[in-house]
CSV table of C-alpha atoms and ligand atoms in Angstrom, one decimal:
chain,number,residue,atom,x,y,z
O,1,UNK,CA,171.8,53.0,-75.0
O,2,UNK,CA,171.9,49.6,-73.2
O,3,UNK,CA,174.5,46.7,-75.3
O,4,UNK,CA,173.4,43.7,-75.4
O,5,UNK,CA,175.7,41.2,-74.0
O,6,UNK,CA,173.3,38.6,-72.6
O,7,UNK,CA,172.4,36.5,-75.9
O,8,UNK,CA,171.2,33.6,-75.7
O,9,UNK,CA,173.2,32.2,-78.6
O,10,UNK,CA,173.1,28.6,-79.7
O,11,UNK,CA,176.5,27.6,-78.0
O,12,UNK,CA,175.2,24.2,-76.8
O,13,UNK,CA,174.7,23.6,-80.6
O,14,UNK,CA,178.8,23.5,-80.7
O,15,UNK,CA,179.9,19.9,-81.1
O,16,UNK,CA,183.4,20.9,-80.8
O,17,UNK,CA,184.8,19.4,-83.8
O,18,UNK,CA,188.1,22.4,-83.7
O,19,UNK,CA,187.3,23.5,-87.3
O,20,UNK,CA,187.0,26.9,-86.2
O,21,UNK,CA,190.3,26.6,-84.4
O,22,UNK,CA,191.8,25.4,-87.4
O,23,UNK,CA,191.2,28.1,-89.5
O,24,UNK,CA,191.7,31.1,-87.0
O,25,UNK,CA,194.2,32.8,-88.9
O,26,UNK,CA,195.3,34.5,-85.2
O,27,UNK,CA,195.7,31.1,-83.4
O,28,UNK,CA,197.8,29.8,-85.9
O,29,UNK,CA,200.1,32.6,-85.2
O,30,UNK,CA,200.3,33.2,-81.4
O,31,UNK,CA,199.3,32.1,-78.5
O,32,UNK,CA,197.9,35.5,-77.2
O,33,UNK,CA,194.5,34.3,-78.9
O,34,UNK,CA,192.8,31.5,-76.7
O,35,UNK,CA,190.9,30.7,-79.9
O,36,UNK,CA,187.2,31.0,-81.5
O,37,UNK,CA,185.9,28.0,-79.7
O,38,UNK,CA,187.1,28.4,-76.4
O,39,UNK,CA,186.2,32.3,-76.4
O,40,UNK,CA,183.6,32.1,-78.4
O,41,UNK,CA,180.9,29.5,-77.4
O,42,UNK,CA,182.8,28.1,-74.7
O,43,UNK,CA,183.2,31.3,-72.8
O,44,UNK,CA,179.3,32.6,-73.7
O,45,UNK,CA,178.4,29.8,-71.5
O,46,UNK,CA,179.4,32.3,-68.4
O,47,UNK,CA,178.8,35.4,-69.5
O,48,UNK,CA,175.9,37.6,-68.0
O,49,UNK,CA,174.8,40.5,-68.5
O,50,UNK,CA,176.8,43.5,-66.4
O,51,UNK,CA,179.4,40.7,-65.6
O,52,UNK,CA,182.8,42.1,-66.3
O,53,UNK,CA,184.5,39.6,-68.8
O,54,UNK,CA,187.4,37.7,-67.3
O,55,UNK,CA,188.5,36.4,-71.4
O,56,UNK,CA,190.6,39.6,-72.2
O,57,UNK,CA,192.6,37.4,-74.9
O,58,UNK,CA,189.2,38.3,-77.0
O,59,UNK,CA,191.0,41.3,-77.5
O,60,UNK,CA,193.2,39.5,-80.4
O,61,UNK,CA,190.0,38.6,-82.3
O,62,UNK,CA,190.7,40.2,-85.7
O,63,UNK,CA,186.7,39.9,-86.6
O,64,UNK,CA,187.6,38.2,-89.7
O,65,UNK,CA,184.7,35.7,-89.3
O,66,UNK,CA,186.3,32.7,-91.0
O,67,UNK,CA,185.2,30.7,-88.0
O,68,UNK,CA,181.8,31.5,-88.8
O,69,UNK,CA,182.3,30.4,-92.5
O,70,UNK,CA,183.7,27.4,-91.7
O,71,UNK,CA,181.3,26.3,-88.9
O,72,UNK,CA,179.3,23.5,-89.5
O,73,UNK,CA,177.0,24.3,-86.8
O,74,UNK,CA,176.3,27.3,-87.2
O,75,UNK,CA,177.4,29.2,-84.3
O,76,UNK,CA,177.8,33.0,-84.9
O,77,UNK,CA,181.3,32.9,-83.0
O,78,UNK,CA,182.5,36.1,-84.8
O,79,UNK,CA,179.5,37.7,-83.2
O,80,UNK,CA,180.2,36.6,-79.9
O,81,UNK,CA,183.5,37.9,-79.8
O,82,UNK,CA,182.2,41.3,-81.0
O,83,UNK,CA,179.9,41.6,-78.2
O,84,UNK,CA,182.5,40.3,-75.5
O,85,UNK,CA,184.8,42.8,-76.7
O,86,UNK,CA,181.8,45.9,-76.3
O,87,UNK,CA,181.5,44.5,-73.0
O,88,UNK,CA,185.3,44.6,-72.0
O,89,UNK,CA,185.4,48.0,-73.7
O,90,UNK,CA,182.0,48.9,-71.7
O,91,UNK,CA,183.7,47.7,-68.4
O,92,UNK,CA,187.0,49.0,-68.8
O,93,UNK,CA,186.8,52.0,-71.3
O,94,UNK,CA,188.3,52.6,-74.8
O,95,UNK,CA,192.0,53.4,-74.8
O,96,UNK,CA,193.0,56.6,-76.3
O,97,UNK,CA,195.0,55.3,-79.1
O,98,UNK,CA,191.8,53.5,-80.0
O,99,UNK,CA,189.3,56.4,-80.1
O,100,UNK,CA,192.1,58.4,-82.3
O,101,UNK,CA,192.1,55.3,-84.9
O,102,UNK,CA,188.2,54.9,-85.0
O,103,UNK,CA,188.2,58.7,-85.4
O,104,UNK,CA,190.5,58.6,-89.0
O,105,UNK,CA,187.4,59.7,-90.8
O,106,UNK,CA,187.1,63.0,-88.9
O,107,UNK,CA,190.5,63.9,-90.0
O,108,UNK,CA,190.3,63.3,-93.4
O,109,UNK,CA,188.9,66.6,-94.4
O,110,UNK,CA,191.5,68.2,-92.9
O,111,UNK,CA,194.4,65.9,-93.9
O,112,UNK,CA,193.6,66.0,-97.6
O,113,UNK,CA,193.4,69.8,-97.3
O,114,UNK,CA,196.7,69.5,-96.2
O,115,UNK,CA,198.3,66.8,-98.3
O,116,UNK,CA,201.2,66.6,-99.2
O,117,UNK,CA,202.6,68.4,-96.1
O,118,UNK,CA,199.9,66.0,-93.9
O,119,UNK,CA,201.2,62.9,-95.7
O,120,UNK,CA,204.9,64.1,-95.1
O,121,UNK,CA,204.5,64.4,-91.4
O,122,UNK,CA,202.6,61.0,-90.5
O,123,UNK,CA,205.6,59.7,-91.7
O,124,UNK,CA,208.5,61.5,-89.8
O,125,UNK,CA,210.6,59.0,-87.6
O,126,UNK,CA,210.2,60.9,-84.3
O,127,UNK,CA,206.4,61.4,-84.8
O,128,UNK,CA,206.1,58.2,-85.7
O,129,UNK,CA,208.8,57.3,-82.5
O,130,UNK,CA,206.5,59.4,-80.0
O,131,UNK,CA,203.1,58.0,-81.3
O,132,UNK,CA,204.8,54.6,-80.4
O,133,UNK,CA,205.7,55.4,-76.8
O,134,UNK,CA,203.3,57.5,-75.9
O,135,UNK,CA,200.0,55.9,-77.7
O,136,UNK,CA,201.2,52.4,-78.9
O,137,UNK,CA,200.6,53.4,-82.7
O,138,UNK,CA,203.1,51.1,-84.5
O,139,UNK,CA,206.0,53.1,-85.4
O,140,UNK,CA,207.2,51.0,-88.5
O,141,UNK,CA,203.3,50.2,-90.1
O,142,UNK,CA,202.4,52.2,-93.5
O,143,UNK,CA,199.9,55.2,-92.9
O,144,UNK,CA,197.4,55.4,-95.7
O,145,UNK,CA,198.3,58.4,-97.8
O,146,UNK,CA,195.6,61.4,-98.4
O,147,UNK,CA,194.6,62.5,-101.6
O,148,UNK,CA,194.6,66.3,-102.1
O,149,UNK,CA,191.4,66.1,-104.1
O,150,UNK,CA,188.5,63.8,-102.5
O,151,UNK,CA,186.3,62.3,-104.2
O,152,UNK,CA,183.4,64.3,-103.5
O,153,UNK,CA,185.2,67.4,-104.2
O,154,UNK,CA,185.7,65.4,-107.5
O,155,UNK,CA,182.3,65.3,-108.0
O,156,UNK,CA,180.9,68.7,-107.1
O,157,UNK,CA,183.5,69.7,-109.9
O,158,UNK,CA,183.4,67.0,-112.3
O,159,UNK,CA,180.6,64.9,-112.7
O,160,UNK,CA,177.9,65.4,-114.8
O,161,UNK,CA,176.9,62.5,-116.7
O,162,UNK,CA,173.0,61.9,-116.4
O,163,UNK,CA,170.7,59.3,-117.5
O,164,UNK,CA,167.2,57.7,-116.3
O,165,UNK,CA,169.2,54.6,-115.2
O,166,UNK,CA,170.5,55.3,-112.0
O,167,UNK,CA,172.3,53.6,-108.9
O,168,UNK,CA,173.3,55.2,-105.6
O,169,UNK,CA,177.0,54.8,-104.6
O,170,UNK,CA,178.5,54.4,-101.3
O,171,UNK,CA,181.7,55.4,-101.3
O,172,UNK,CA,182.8,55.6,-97.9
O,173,UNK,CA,185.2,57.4,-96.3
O,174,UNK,CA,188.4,55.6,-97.2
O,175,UNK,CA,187.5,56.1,-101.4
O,176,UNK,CA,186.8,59.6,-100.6
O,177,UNK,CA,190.0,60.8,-98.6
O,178,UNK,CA,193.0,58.2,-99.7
O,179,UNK,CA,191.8,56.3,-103.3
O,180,UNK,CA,189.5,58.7,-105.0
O,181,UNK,CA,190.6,57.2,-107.9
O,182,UNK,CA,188.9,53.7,-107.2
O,183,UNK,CA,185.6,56.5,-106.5
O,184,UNK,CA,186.8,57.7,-110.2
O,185,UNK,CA,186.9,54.5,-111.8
O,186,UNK,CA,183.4,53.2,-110.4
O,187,UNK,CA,181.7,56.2,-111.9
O,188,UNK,CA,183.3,55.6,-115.6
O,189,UNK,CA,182.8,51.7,-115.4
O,190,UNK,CA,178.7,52.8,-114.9
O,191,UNK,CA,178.8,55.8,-117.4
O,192,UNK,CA,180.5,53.1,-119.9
O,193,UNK,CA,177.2,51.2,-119.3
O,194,UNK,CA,174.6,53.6,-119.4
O,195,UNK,CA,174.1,54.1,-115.5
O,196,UNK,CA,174.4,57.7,-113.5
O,197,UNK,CA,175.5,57.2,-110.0
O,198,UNK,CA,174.0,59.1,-107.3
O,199,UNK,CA,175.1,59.5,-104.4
O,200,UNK,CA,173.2,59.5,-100.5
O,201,UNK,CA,174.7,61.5,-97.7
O,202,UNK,CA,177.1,59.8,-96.5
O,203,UNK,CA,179.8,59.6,-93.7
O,204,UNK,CA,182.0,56.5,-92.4
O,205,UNK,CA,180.3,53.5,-92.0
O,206,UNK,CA,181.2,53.1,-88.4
O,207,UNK,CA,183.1,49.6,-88.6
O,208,UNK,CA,186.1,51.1,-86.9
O,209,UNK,CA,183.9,52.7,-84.2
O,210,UNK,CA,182.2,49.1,-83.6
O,211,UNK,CA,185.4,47.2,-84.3
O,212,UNK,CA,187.2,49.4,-81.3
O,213,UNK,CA,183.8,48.7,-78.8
O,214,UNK,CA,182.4,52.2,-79.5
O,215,UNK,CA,178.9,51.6,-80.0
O,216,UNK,CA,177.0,54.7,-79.2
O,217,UNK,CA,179.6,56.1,-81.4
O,218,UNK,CA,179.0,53.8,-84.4
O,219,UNK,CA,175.5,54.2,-84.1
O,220,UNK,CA,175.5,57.7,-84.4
O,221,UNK,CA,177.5,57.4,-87.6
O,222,UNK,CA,174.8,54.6,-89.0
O,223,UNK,CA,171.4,56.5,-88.1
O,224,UNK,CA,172.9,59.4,-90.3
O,225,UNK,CA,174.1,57.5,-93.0
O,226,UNK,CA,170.4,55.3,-93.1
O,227,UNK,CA,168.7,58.6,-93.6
O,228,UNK,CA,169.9,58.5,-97.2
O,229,UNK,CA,170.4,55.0,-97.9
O,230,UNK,CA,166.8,54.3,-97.1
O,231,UNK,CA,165.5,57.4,-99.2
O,232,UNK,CA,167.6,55.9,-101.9
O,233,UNK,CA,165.7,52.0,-101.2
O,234,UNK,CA,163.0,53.7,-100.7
O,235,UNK,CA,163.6,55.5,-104.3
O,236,UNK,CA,164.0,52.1,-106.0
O,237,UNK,CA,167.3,52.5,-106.1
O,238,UNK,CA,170.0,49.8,-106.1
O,239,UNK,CA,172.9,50.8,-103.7
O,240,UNK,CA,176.4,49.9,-105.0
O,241,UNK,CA,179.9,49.8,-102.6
O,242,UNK,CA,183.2,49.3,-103.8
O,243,UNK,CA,184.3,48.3,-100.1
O,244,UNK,CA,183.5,45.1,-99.1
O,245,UNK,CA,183.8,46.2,-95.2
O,246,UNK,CA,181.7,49.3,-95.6
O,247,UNK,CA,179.0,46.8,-97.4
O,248,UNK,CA,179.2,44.4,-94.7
O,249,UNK,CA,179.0,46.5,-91.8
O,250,UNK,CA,175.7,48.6,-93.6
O,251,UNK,CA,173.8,45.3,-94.7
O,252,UNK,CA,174.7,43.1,-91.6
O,253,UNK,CA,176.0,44.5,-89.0
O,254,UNK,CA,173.4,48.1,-88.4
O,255,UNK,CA,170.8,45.8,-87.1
O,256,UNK,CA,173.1,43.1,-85.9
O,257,UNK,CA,174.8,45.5,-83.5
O,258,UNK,CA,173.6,49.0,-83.7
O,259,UNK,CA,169.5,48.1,-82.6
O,260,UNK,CA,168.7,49.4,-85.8
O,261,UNK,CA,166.3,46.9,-87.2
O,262,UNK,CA,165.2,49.7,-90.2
O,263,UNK,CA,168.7,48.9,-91.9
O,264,UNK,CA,166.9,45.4,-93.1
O,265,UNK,CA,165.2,47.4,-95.6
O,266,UNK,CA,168.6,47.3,-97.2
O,267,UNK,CA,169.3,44.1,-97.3
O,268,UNK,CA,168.1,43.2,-100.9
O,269,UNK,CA,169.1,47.0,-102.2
O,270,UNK,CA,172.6,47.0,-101.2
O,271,UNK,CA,175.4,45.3,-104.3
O,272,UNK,CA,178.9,45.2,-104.2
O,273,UNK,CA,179.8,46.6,-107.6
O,274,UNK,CA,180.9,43.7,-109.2
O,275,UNK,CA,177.9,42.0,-108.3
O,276,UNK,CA,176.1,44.8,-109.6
O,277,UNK,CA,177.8,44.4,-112.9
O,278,UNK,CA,177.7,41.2,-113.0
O,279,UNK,CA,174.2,40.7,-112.3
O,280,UNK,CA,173.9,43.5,-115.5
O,281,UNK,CA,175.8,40.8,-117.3
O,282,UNK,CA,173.2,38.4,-116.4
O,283,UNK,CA,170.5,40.3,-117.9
O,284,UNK,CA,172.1,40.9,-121.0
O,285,UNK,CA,172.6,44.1,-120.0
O,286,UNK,CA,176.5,44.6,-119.9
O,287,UNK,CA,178.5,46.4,-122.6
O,288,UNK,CA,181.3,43.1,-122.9
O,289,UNK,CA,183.3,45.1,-125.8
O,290,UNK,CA,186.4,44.9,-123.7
O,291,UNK,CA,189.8,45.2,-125.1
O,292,UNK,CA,192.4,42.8,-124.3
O,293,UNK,CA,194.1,42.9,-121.0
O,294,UNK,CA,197.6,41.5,-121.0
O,295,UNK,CA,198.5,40.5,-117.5
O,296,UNK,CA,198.6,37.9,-115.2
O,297,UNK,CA,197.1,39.3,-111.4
O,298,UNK,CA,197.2,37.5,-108.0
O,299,UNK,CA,193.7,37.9,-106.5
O,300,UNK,CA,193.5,38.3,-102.6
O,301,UNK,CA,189.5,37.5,-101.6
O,302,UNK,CA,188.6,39.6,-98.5
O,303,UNK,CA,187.4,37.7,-95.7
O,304,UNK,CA,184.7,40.2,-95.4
O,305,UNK,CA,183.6,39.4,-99.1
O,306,UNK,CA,183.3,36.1,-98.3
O,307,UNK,CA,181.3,36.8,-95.1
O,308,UNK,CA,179.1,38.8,-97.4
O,309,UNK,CA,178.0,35.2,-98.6
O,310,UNK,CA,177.5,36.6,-102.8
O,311,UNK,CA,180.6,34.5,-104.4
O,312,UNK,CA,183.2,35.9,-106.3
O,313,UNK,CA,181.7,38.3,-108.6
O,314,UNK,CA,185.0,40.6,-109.6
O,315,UNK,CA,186.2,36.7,-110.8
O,316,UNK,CA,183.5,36.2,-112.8
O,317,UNK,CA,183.8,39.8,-114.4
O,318,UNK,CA,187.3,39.4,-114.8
O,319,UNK,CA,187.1,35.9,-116.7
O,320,UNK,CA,185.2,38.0,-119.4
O,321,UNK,CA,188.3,40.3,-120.2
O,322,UNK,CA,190.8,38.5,-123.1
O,323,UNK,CA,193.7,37.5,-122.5
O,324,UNK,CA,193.6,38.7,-118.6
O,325,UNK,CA,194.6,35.9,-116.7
O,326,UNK,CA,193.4,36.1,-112.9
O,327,UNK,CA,194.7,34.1,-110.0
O,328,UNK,CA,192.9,33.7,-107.1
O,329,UNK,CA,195.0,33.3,-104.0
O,330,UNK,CA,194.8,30.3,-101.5
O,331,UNK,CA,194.6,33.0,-98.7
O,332,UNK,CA,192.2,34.1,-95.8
O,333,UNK,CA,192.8,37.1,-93.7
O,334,UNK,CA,195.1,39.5,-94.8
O,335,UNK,CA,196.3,40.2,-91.1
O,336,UNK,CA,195.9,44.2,-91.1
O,337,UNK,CA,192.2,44.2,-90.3
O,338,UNK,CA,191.5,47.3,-90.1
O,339,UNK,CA,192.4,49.0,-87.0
O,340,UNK,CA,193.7,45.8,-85.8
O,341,UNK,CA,197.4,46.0,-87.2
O,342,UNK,CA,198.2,49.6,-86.6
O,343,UNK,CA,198.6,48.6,-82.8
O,344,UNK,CA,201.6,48.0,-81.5
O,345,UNK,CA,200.8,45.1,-79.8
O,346,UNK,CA,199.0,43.7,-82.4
O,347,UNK,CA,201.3,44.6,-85.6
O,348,UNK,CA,204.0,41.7,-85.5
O,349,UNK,CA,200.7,39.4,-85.2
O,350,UNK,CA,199.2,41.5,-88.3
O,351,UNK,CA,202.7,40.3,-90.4
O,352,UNK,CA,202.4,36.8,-89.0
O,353,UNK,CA,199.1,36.3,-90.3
O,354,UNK,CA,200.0,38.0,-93.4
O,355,UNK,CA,203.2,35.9,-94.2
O,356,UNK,CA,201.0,33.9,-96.3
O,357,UNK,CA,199.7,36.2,-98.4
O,358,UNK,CA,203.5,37.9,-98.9
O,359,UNK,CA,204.7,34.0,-99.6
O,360,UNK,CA,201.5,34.0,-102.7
O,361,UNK,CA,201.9,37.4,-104.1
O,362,UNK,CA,205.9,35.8,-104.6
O,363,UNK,CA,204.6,33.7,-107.2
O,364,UNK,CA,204.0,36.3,-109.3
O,365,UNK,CA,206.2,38.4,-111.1
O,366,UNK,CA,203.7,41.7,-112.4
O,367,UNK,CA,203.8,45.2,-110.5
O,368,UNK,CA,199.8,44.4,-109.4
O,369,UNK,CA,197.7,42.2,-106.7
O,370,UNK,CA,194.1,42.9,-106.8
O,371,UNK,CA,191.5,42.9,-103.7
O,372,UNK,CA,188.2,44.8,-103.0
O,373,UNK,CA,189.1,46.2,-99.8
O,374,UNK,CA,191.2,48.4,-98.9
O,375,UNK,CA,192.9,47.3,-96.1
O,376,UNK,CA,193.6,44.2,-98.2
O,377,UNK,CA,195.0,46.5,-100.5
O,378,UNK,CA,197.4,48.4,-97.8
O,379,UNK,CA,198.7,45.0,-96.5
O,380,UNK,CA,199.4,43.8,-100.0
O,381,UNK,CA,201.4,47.2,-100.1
O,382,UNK,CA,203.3,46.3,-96.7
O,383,UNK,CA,204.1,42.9,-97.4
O,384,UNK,CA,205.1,43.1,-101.0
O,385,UNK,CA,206.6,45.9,-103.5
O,386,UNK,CA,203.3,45.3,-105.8
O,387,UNK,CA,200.5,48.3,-106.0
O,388,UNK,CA,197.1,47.0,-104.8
O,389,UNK,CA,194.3,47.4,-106.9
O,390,UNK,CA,190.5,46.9,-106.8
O,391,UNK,CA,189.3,45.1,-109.9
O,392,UNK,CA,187.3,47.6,-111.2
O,393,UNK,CA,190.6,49.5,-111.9
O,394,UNK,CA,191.4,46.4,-114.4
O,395,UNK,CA,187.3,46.8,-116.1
O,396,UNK,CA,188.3,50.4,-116.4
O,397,UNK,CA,191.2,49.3,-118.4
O,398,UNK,CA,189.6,47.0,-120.5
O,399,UNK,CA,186.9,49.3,-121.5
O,400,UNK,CA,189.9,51.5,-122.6
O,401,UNK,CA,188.6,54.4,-119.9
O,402,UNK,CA,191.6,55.0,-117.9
O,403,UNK,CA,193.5,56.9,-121.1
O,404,UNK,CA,192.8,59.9,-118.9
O,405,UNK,CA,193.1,58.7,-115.4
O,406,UNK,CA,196.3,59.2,-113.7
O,407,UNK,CA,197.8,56.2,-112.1
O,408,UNK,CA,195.6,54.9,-109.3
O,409,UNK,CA,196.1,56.3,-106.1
O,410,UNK,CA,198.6,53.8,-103.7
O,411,UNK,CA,196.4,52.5,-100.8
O,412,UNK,CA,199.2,53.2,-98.2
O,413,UNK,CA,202.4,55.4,-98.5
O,414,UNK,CA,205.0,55.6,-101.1
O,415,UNK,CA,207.8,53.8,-100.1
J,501,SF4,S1,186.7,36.2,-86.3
J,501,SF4,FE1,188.7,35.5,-87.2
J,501,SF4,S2,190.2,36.0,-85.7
J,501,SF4,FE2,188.2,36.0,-84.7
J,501,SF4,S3,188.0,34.0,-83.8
J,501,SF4,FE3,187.0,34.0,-85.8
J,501,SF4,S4,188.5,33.2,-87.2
J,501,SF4,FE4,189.6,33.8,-85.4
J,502,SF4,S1,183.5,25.0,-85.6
J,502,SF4,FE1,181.6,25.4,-84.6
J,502,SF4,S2,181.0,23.5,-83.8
J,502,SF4,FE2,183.1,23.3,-84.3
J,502,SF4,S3,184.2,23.9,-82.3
J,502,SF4,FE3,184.0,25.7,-83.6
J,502,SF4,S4,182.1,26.6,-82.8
J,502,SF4,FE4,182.1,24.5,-82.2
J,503,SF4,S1,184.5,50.3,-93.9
J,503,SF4,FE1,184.2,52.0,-95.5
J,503,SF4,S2,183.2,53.7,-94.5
J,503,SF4,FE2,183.9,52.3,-92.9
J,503,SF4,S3,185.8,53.1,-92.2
J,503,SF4,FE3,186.3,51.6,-93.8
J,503,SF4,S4,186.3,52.8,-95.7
J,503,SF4,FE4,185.3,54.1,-94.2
């Protein structure tokens, strides 16, 4: 397939006012990053088609898409980056280390067969030393651990609940090989009101593919995942995610980058699950007979729940619990991004950027720091000795479900 590189984008509507620049969590930590404004719309300006980028400090773009948040022009400057990177990738080829971490979900399977032993080895010293040298894999970053039961093993075996109301679920991959607990907890939270998820065919979402210039590759993933999604749409189903980067890169970014205009179908179907509660709320349709909840909780927003433009709905479900008390952080990007800060030449910018969120989560004194994405989650667990949780973990407690559940899988390793 041909990538499109050649966009006309609205860069002469840049009036360069520098808010972008000062909110780039990457600028404000090194000077690697040449900043959104200058490779972003100033840059576009020369790019053509075939050209070769000469602006390989794009590279250190984490895709956050703050810039394009804070904007008052409108220019799509995350976007811009994304395609300049395809390109540089296009023109000089995808690293090896690269395709290995956009491939994770292939692995998983196997992995979680072979947890604990799998989990053991990613973390010996001389693999880790080796993978370092010979790959540039950061030696000292915090694997994600695997779970020896997925979650879709969980529900071949265990779920049965059925009812007329019914919501597909995309899980994605990360839910289903490291925290099938969080896949556990969604389930119960929609049981507890009356709803029986089903769930599409699914594989990963194909963010890492795309975020590591692998197109084809990403595409491949989406086309297979959109056969279910849009049976489920098509169904008149609502489709939940408890991942704000899976729900981002299936609602925006399939026909934003993969030429896959079909994926608008979606766009109205597809809920993060606290929206989809809360919008139950809304309707009177919520079962609000939550016990108390005795904690005070640092909240980390995702940038990519903010980029999905739907507010703060896991606040606003939260605020319904007694005697919860939840603090939302004054933080932006987490710094790990995904892929971004398992690189070695990208991981002492990943704890840079994340120095602010390690100085916030000091405020507080309680073992958790909730976030609804899993990376999010893994930094928290890298930066500070508190678990990271998604809030639905906190709704499972209120509705007095998680009697049963073990304690919720850790997003990255034990330490
Ligand atoms: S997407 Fe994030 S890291 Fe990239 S230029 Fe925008 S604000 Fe900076
Ligand atoms: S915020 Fe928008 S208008 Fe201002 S410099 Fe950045 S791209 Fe240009
Ligand atoms: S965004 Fe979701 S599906 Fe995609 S790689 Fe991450 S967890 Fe997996």
């Amino acid at each position: 397939m041909t990538v499109k590189t050649d966009i006309r984008y609205p860069t002469d509507q840049c009036i360069k006012c520098t808010i972008c620049v000062e909110h780039c969590p990457v600028v404000k930590v090194t000077e690697k990053f040449l900043g959104p404004k200058q490779v972003g719309p100033d840059f576009q300006r020369f790019r053509s088609e075939g050209d070769e980028p000469h602006d390989a400090s794009v590279e250190y773009c984490t895709g956050c898409r703050i810039c394009d948040i804070v904007c008052p022009s409108g220019v799509n400057i995350s976007e811009l980056n994304t395609r300049a990177k395809i390109a540089l990738r296009a023109a000089r080829g995808i690293p090896v280390r690269d395709r290995l971490l956009s491939h994770a979900y292939m692995f998983g399977d196997l992995a979680s067969f072979a947890a604990p032993a799998a989990n053991a080895f990613l973390k010996l010293r001389p693999f880790r030393w080796m993978s370092d040298k010979i790959l540039h894999l950061e030696k000292d970053v915090k694997y994600p651990s695997y779970s020896k039961q997925p979650f879709e093993k969980w529900i071949r075996e265990s779920y049965h609940f059925e009812s007329d109301k019914k919501v597909a679920y995309f899980f994605g991959c990360f839910t289903n090989n490291n925290d099938p607990s969080l896949g556990r907890a969604v389930v119960r939270v929609l049981e507890r009101n009356g709803y029986q998820a089903v769930f599409p065919k699914q594989d990963c979402c194909g963010l890492p593919l795309l975020g590591n210039g692998d197109v084809r590759g990403a595409r491949k993933l989406a086309k297979k995942n959109l056969e279910g999604l849009l049976r489920a749409a098509d169904d008149g189903l609502d489709i939940i995610y408890s991942s704000t980067s899976c729900g981002m890169m299936i609602r925006d970014d399939y026909e934003t980058y993969l030429d896959l205009p079909e994926a608008a179908a979606l766009f109205d179907r597809m809920k993060e699950v606290s929206e989809f509660l809360w919008g139950l709320y809304e309707a009177g349709e919520l079962d609000t007979d939550f016990e108390p909840v005795d904690l005070s909780i640092p909240y980390h927003v995702p940038c990519h729940l903010r980029s999905l433009g739907i507010g703060l709905p896991a606040l606003d479900l939260l605020g319904l619990i007694p005697e919860l008390h939840v603090e939302e952080l004054e933080t932006y990007c987490c710094g790990l991004a995904g892929t971004y800060g398992f690189k070695s030449e990208k991981y002492d910018i990943s704890l840079a950027i994340g120095r602010e969120l390690e100085r916030e989560l000091g405020r507080f004194d309680g073992p958790y720091a909730l976030s609804d994405c899993e990376a999010c989650r893994m930094q928290i667990e890298n930066l500070s000795s508190k678990k990271g949780l998604h809030p639905i973990f906190i709704l499972q407690r209120a509705y007095g479900l998680d009697a049963a559940e073990e304690e919720p899988d850790t997003a990255s390793e034990q330490r």
